[in-house]
mmCIF file of C-alpha atoms and ligand atoms in Angstrom:
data_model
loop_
_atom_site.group_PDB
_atom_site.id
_atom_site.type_symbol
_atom_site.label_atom_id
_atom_site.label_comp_id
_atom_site.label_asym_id
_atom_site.label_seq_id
_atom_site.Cartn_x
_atom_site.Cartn_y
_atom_site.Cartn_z
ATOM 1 C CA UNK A 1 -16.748 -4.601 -5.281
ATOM 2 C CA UNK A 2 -13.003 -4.666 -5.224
ATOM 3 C CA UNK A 3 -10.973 -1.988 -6.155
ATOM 4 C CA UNK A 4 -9.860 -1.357 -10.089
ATOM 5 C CA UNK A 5 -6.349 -0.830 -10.076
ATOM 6 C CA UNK A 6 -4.624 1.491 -13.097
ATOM 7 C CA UNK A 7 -2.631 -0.788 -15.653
ATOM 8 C CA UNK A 8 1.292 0.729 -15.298
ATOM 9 C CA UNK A 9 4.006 -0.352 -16.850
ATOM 10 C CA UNK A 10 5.966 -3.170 -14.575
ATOM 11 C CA UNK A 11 9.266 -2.695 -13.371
ATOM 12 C CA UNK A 12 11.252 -4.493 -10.995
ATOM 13 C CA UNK A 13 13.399 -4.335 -8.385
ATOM 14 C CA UNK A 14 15.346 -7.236 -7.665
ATOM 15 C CA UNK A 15 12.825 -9.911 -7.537
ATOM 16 C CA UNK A 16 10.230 -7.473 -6.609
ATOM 17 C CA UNK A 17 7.898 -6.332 -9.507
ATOM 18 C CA UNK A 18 6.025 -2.941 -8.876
ATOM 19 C CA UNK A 19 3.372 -2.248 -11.210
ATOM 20 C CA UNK A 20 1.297 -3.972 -13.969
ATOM 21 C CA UNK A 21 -0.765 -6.851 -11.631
ATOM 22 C CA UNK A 22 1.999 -6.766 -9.557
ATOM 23 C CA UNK A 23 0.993 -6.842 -5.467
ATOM 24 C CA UNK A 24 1.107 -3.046 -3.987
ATOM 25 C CA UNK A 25 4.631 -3.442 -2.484
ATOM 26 C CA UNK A 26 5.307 -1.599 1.136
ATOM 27 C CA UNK A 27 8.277 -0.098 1.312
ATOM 28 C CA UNK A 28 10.153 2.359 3.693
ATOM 29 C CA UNK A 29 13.785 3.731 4.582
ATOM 30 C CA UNK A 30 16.311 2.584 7.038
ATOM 31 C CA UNK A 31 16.690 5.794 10.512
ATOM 32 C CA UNK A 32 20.208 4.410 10.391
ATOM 33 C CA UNK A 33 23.726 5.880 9.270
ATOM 34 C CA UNK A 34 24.431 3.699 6.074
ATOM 35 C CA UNK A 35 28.334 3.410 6.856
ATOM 36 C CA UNK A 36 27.275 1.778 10.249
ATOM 37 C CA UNK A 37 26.491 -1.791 8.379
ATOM 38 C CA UNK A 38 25.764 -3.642 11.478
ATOM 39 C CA UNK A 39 22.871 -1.553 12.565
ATOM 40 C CA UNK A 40 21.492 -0.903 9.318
ATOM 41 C CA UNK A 41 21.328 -4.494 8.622
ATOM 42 C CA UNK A 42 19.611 -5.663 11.461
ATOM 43 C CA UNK A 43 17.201 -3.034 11.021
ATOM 44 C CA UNK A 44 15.956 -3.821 7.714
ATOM 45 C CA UNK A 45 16.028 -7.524 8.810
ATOM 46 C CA UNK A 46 13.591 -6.668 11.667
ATOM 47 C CA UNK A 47 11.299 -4.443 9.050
ATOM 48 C CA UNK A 48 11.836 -7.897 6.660
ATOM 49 C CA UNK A 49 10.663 -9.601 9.306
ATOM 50 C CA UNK A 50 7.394 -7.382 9.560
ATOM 51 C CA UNK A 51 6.923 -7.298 6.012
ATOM 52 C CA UNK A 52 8.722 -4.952 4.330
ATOM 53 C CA UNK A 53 8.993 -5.761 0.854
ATOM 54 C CA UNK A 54 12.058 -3.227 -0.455
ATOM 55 C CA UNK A 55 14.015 -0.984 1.947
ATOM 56 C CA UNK A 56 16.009 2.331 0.747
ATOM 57 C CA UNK A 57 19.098 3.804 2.514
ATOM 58 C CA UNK A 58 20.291 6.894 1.945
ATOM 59 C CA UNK A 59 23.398 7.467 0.250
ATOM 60 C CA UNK A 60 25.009 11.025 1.460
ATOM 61 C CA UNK A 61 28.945 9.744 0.828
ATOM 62 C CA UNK A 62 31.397 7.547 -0.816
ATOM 63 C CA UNK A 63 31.597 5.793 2.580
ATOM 64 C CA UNK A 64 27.825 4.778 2.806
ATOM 65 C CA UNK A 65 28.067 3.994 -1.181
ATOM 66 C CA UNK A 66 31.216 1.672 -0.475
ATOM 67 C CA UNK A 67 29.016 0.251 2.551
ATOM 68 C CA UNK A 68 26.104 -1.052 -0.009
ATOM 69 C CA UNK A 69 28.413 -3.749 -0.536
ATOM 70 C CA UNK A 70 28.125 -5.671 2.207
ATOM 71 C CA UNK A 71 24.477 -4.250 3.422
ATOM 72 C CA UNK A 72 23.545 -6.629 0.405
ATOM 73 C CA UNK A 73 24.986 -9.501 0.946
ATOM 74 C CA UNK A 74 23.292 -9.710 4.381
ATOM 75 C CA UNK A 75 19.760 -9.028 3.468
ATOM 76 C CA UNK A 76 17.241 -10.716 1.033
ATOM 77 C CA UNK A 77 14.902 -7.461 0.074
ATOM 78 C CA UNK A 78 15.612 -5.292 -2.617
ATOM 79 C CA UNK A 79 17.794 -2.340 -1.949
ATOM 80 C CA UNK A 80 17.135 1.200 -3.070
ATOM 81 C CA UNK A 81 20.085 3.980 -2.813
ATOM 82 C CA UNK A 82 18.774 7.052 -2.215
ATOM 83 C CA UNK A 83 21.259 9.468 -3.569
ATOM 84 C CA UNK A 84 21.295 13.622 -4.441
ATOM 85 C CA UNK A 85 23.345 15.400 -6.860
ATOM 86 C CA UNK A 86 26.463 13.649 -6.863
ATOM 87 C CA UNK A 87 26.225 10.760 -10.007
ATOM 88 C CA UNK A 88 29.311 9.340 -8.984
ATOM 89 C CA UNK A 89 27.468 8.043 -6.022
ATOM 90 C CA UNK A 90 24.893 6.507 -8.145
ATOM 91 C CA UNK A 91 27.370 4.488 -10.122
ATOM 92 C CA UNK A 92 29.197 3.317 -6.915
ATOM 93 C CA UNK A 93 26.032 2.138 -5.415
ATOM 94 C CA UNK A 94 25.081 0.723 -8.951
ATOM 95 C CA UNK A 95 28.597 -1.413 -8.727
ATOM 96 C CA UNK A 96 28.001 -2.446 -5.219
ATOM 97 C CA UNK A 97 24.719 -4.452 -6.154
ATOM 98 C CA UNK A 98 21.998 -2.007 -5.257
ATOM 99 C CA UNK A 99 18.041 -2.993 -7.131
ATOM 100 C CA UNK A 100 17.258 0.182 -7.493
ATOM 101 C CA UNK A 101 18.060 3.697 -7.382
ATOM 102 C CA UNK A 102 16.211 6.710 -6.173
ATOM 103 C CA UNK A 103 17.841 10.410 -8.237
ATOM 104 C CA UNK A 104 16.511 12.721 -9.744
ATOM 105 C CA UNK A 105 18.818 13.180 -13.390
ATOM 106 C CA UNK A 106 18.076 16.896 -13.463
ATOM 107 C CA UNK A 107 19.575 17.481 -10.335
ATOM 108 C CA UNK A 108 22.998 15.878 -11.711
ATOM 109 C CA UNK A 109 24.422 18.283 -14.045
ATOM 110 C CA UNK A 110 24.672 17.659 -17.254
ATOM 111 C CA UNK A 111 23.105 14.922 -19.901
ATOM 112 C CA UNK A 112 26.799 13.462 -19.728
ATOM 113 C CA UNK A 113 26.460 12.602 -16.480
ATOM 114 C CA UNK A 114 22.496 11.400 -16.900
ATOM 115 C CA UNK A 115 24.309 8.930 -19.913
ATOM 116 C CA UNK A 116 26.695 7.687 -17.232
ATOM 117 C CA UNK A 117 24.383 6.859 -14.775
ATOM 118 C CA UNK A 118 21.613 5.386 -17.682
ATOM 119 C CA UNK A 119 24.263 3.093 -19.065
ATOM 120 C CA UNK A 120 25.205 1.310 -15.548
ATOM 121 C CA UNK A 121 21.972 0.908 -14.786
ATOM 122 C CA UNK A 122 20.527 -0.483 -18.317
ATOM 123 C CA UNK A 123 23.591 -3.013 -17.767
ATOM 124 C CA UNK A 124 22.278 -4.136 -14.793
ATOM 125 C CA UNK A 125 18.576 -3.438 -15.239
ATOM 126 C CA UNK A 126 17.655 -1.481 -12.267
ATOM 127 C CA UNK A 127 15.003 0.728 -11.790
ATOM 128 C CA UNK A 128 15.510 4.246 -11.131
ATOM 129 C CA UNK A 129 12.492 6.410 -8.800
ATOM 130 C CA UNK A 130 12.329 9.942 -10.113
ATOM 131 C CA UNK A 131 11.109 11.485 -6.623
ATOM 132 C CA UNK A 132 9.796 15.262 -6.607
ATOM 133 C CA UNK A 133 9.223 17.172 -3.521
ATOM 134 C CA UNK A 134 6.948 19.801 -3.098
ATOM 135 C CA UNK A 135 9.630 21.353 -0.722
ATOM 136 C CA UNK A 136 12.749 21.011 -3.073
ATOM 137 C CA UNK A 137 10.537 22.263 -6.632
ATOM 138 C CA UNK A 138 13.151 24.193 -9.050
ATOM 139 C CA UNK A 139 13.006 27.748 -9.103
ATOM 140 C CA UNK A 140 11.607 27.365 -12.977
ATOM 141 C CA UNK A 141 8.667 25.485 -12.164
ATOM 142 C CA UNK A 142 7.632 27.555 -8.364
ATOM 143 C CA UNK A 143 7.990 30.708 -11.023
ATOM 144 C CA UNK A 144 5.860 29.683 -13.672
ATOM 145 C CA UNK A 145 3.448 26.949 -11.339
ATOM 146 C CA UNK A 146 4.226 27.890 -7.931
ATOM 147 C CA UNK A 147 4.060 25.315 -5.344
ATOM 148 C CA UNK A 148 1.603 23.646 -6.822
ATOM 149 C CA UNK A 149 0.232 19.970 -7.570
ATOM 150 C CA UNK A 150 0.638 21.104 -11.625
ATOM 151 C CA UNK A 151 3.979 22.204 -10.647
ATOM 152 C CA UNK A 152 5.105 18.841 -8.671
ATOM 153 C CA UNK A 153 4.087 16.843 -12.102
ATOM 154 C CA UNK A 154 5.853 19.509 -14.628
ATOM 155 C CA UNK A 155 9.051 18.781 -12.186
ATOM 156 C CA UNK A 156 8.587 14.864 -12.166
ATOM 157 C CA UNK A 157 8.372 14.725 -16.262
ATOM 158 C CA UNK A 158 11.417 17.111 -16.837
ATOM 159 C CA UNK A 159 13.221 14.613 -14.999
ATOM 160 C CA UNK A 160 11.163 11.453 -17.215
ATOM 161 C CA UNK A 161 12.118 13.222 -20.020
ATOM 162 C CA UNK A 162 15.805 13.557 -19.687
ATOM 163 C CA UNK A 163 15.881 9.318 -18.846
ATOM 164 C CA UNK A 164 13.720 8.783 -21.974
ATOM 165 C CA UNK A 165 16.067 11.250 -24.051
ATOM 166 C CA UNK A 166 18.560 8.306 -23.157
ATOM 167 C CA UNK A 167 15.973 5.748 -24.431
ATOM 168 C CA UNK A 168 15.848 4.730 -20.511
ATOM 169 C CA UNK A 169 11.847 3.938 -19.368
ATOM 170 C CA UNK A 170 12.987 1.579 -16.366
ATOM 171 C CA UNK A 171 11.238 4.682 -14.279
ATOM 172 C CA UNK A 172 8.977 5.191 -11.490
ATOM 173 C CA UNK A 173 7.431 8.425 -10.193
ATOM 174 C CA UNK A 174 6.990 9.692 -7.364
ATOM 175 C CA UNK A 175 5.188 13.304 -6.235
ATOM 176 C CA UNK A 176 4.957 13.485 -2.445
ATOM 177 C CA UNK A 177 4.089 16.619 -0.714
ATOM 178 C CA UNK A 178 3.197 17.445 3.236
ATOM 179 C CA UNK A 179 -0.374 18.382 1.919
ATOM 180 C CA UNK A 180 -1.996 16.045 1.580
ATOM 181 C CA UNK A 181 -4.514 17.658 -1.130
ATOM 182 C CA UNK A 182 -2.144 19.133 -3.129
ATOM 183 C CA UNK A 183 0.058 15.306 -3.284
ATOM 184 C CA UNK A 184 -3.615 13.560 -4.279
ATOM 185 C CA UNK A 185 -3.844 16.044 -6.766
ATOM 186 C CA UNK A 186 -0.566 16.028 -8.673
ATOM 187 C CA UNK A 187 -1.129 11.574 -8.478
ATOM 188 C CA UNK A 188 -4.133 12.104 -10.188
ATOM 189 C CA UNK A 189 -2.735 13.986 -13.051
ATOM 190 C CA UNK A 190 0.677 12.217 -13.277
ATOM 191 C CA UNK A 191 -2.013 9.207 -13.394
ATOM 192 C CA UNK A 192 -3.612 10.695 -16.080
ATOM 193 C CA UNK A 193 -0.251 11.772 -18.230
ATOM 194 C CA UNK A 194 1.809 8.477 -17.915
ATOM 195 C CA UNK A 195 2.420 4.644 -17.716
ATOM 196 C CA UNK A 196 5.168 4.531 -15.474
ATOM 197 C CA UNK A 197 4.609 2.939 -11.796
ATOM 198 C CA UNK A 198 3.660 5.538 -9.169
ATOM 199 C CA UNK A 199 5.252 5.234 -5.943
ATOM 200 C CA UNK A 200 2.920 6.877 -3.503
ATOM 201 C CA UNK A 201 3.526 9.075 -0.105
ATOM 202 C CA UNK A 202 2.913 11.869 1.619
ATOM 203 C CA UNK A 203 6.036 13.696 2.669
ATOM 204 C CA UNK A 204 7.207 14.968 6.256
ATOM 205 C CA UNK A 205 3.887 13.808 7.025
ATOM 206 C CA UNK A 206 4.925 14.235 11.084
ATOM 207 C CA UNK A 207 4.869 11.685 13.256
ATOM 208 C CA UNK A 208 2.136 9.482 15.334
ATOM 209 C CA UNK A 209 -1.318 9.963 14.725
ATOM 210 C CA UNK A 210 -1.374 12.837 12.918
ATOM 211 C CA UNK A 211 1.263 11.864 10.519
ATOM 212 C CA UNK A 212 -0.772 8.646 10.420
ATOM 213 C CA UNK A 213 -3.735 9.764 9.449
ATOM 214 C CA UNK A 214 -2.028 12.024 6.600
ATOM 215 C CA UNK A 215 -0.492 9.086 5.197
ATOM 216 C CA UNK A 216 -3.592 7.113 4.989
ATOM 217 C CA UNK A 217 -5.890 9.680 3.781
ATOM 218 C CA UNK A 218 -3.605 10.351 1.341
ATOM 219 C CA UNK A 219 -1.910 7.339 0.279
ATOM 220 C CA UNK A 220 -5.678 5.525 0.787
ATOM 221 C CA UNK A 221 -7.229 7.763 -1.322
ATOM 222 C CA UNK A 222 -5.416 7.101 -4.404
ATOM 223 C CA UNK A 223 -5.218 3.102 -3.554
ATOM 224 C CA UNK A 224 -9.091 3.464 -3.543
ATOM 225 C CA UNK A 225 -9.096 5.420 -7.111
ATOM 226 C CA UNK A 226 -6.919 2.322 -8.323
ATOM 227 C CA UNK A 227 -3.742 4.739 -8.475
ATOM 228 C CA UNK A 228 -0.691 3.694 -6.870
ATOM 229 C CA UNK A 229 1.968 0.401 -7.269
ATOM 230 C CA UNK A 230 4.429 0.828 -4.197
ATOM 231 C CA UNK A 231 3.499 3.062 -0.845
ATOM 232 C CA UNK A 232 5.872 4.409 1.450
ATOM 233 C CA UNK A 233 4.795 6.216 4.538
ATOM 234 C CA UNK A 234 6.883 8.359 6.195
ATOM 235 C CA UNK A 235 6.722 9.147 9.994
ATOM 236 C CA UNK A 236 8.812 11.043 12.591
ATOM 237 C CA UNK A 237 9.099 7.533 14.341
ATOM 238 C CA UNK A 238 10.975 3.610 13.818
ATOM 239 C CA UNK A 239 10.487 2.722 10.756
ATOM 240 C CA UNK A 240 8.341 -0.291 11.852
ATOM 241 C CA UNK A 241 6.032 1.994 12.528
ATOM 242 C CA UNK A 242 5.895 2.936 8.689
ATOM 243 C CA UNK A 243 5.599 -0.405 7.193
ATOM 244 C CA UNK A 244 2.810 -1.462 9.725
ATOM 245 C CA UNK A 245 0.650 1.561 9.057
ATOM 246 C CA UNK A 246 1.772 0.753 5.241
ATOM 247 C CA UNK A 247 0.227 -2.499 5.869
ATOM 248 C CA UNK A 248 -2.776 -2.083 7.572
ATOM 249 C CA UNK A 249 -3.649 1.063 5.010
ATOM 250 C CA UNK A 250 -3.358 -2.053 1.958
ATOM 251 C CA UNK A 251 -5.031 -5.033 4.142
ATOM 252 C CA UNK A 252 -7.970 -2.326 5.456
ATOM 253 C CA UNK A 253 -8.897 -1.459 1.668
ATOM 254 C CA UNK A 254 -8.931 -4.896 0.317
ATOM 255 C CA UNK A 255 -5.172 -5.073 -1.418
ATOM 256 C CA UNK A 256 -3.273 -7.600 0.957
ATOM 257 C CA UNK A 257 -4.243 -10.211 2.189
ATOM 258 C CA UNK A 258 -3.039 -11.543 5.518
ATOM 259 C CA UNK A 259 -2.482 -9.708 8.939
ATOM 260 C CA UNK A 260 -4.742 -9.221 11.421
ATOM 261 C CA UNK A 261 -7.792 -7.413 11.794
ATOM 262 C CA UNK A 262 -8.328 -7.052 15.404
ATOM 263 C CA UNK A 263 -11.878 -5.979 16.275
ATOM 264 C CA UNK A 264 -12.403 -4.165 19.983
ATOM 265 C CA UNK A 265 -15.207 -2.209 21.197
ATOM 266 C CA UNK A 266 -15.082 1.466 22.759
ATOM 267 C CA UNK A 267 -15.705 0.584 26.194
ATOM 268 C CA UNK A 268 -18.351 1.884 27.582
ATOM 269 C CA UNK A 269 -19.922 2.038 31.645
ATOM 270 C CA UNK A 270 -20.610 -1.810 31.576
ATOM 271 C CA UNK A 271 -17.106 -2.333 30.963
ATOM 272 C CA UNK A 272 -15.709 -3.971 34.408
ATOM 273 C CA UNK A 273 -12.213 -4.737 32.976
ATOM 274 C CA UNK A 274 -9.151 -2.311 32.157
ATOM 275 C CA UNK A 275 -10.013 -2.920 28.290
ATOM 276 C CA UNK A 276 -7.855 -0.050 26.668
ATOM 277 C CA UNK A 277 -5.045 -1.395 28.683
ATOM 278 C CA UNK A 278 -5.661 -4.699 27.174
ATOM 279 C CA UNK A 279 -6.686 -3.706 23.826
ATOM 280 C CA UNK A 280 -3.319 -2.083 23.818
ATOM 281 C CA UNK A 281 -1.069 -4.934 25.138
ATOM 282 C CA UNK A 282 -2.945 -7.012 22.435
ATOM 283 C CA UNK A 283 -2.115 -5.210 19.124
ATOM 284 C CA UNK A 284 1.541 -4.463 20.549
ATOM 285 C CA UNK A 285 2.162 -8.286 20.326
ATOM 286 C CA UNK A 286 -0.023 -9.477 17.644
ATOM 287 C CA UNK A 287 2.415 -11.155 15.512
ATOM 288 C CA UNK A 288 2.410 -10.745 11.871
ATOM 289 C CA UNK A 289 1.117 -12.681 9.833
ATOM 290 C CA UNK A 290 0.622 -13.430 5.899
ATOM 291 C CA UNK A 291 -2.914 -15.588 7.243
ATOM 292 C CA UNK A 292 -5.777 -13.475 7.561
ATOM 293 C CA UNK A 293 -7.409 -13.646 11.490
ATOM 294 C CA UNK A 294 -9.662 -12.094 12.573
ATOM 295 C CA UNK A 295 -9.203 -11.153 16.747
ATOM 296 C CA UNK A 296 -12.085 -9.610 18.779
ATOM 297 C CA UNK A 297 -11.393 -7.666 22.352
ATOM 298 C CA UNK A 298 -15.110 -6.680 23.622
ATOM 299 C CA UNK A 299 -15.842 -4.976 27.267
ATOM 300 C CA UNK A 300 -18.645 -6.725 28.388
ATOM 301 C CA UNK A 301 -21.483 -9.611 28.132
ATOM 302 C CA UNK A 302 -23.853 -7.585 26.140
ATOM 303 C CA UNK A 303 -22.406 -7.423 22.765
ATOM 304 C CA UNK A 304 -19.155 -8.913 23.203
ATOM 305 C CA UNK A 305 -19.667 -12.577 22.949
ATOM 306 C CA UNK A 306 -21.224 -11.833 19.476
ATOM 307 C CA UNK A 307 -18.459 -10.355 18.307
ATOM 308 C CA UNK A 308 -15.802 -12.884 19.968
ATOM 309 C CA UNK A 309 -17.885 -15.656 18.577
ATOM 310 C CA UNK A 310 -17.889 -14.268 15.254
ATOM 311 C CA UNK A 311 -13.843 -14.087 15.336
ATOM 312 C CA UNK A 312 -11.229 -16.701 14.867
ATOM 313 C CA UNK A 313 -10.761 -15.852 18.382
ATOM 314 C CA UNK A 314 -11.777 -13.260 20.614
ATOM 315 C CA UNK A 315 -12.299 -12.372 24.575
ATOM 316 C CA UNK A 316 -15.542 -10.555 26.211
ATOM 317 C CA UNK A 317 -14.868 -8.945 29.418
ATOM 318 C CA UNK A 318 -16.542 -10.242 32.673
ATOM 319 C CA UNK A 319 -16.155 -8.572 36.317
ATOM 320 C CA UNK A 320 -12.297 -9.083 36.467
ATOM 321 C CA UNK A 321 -12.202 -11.896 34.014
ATOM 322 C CA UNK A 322 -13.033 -12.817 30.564
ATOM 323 C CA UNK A 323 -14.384 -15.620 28.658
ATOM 324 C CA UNK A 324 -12.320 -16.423 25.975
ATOM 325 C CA UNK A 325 -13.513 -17.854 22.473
ATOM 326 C CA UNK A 326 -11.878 -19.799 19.788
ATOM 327 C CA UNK A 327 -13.716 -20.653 15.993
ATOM 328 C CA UNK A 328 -17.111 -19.646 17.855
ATOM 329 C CA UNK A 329 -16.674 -21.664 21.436
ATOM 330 C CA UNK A 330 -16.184 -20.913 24.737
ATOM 331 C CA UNK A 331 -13.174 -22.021 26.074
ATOM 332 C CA UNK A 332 -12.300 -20.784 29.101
ATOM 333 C CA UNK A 333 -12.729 -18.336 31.545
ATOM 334 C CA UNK A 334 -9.728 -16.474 32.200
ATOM 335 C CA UNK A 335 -8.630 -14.124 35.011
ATOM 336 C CA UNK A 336 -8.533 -10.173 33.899
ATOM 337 C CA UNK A 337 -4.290 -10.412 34.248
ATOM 338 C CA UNK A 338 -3.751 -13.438 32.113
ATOM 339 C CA UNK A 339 -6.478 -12.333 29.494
ATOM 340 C CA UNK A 340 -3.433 -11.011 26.945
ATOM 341 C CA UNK A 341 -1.434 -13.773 27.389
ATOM 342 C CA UNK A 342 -4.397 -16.477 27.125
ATOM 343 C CA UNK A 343 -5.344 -14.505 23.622
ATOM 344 C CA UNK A 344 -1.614 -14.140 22.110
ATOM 345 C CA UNK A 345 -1.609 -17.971 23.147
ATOM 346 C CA UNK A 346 -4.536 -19.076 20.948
ATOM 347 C CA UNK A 347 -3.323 -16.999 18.342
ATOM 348 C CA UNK A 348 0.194 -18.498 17.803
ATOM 349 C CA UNK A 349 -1.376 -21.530 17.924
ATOM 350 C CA UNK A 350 -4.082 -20.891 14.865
ATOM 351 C CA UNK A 351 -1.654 -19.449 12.885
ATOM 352 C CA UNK A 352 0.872 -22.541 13.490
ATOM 353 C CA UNK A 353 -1.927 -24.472 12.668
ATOM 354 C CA UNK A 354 -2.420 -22.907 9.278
ATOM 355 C CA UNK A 355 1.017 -22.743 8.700
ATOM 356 C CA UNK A 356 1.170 -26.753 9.247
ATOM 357 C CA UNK A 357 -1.755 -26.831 6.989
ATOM 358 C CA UNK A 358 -0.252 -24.790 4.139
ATOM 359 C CA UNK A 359 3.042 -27.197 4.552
ATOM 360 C CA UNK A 360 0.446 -30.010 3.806
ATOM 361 C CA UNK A 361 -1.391 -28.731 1.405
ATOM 362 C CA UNK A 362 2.021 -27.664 -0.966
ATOM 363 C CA UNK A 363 3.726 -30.917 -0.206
ATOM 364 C CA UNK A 364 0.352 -32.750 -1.469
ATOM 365 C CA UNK A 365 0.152 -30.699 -4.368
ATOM 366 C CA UNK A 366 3.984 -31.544 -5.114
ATOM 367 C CA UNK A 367 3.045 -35.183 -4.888
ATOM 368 C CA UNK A 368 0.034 -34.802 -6.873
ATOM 369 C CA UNK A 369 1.705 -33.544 -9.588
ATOM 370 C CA UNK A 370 4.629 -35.823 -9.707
ATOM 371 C CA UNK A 371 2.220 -38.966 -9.485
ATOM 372 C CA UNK A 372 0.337 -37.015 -12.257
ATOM 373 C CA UNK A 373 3.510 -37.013 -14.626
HETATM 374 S S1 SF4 B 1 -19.114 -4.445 24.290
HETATM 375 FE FE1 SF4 B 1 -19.931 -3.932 26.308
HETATM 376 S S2 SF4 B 1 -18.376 -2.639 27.233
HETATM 377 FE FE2 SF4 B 1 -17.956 -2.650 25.068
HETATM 378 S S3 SF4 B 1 -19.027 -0.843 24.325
HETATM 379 FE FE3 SF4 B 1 -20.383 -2.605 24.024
HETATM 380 S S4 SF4 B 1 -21.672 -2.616 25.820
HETATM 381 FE FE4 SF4 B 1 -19.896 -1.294 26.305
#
């Protein structure tokens, strides 16, 4: 049984929508300075590329506001401007074309300011992400909460409540703390007390597998209780490394289809092959992919030919070779050192197939329908 998703409120940004029936979206945020345009562009074309479906920058000065400008002309995903405190930042990066914005209106100053800010971004209909900390909580709320999941959610709906004092619901939430118990908790309130979209994380999570493991246990959690429109995990690391754990946390529970899901075995003493090396080399250069494939790396003749059979294509380790399968068949057998490049070969070649089938299929079904009238 799939997984019921929580009817929000849909928003979008750009031509993204998050929420409602909308597709979870994977986001994440540029590692580079924001003034340097070059780099930051080709770094959210590479996590395009991957992907990504909206990026954030932040937005510490006047210089990376000015510099939204032209980071938006060059790039075709929705951009999100990250900005603290300073308003006047928010309206610059409003003028220079951003989708969305990411501030928090209590941390502004006054309602004036929140008005300002509202009004330029009703004109141009762009969302704005209220996102509370467990780290940054207002000494109001850690006095009469403490740092606590109640306390993250009290924060977040100050803030709701001084957009919607402004008749402004273009709003999405978001209450990401480095505990991971404490962030599932406040979702599942929040969940409970409004319609907005939830944008889910864990924050500071760390980095590699640890940090991993946070952000799925955390972020997968909620996706499995329906809870949660746009993920974003965050990692000590490239940001690649963000959206593809984003994306293999939504394809492994069911929510996006496409990618790869690349089977290998544990290896074991009948193994005669360096398989973890392989294994390895393998998912470093799958390519991605919006088909779904299914890729199979096994050891040894026991079990592995099963499983390679049973893939759209898959090798099973010999004594310093490998058979290699494709849609169930034998192919070849391969020697040990060419076994990676054999496999990445068979797989750009299915997915070019599909991809040559798709073109059919959409150019047929544009002929159909003009011969239909
Ligand atoms: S497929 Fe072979 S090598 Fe891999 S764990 Fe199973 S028996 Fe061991």
């Amino acid at each position: 049984m799939g997984i019921r998703r929580r009817l929000t409120k849909q928003i979008m940004l750009g031509d993204v929508p998050v929420g409602g029936c909308a597709p979870i979206s994977v986001q994440t945020m540029t590692k580079t300075d924001t003034r340097d345009v070059n780099a930051t562009v080709s770094q959210i074309h590479e996590l395009e590329e991957l992907g990504c479906d909206i990026i954030r920058v932040a937005v510490p000065d006047e210089e990376a506001a000015e510099a939204l400008k032209e980071i938006k002309k060059q790039i075709s995903i929705p951009l999100v401007a990250d900005i603290h405190f300073d308003y006047r930042l928010a309206l610059l990066a409003i003028k220079n074309g951003v989708d969305g914005l990411r501030i928090n209106p209590g941390n502004i100053g006054n309602q004036e300011r929140v008005r300002a800010v509202v009004r330029a971004a009703s004109e141009r209909g762009i969302p704005i992400r209220i996102g509370v900390n467990s780290g940054s909580l207002p000494p109001d709320i850690l006095g009469k909460y403490g740092r606590t999941a109640a306390g993250l959610v009290e924060s977040a709906l100050s803030h709701v409540k001084l957009l919607e004092k402004e008749n402004y619901y273009n709003i999405k939430i978001s209450v990401k703390a480095p505990d991971v118990a404490m962030m599932i908790e406040a979702y599942r309130i929040l969940a409970d007390r409004v319609e907005y979209p939830l944008h889910l994380g864990v924050t500071e999570a760390g980095g590699g597998l640890s940090g991993t493991i946070k952000s799925a246990i955390g972020i997968g959690t909620l996706l499995a209780e329906g809870i949660g429109d746009t993920i974003r995990v965050s990692l000590t690391g490239p940001p690649h490394e963000e959206v593809k754990a984003g994306l293999e946390i939504l394809r492994i529970l069911g929510l996006r289809p496409g990618g790869v899901d690349l089977i290998s075995c544990p290896t074991c003493g009948r193994c005669r092959i360096d398989l973890m090396s392989i294994a390895r080399e393998v998912e470093r250069r799958l390519p991605p992919t919006r088909h779904d494939l299914k890729v199979a790396v096994m050891g040894c003749t026991v079990n592995g030919p099963g499983e390679a059979r049973e893939a759209d294509v898959g090798i099973a380790g010999g004594k310093g070779c490998g058979l290699l399968f494709k849609k169930g068949k034998l192919v070849r057998k391969v020697p040990e050192e060419e076994l990676v490049d054999a496999l990445i070969t068979e797989i750009d070649k299915i997915l070019e197939e599909r991809e040559n089938n798709n073109a059919g299929n959409s150019s047929a079904d544009t002929d159909t329908s003009r011969s239909s009238g």
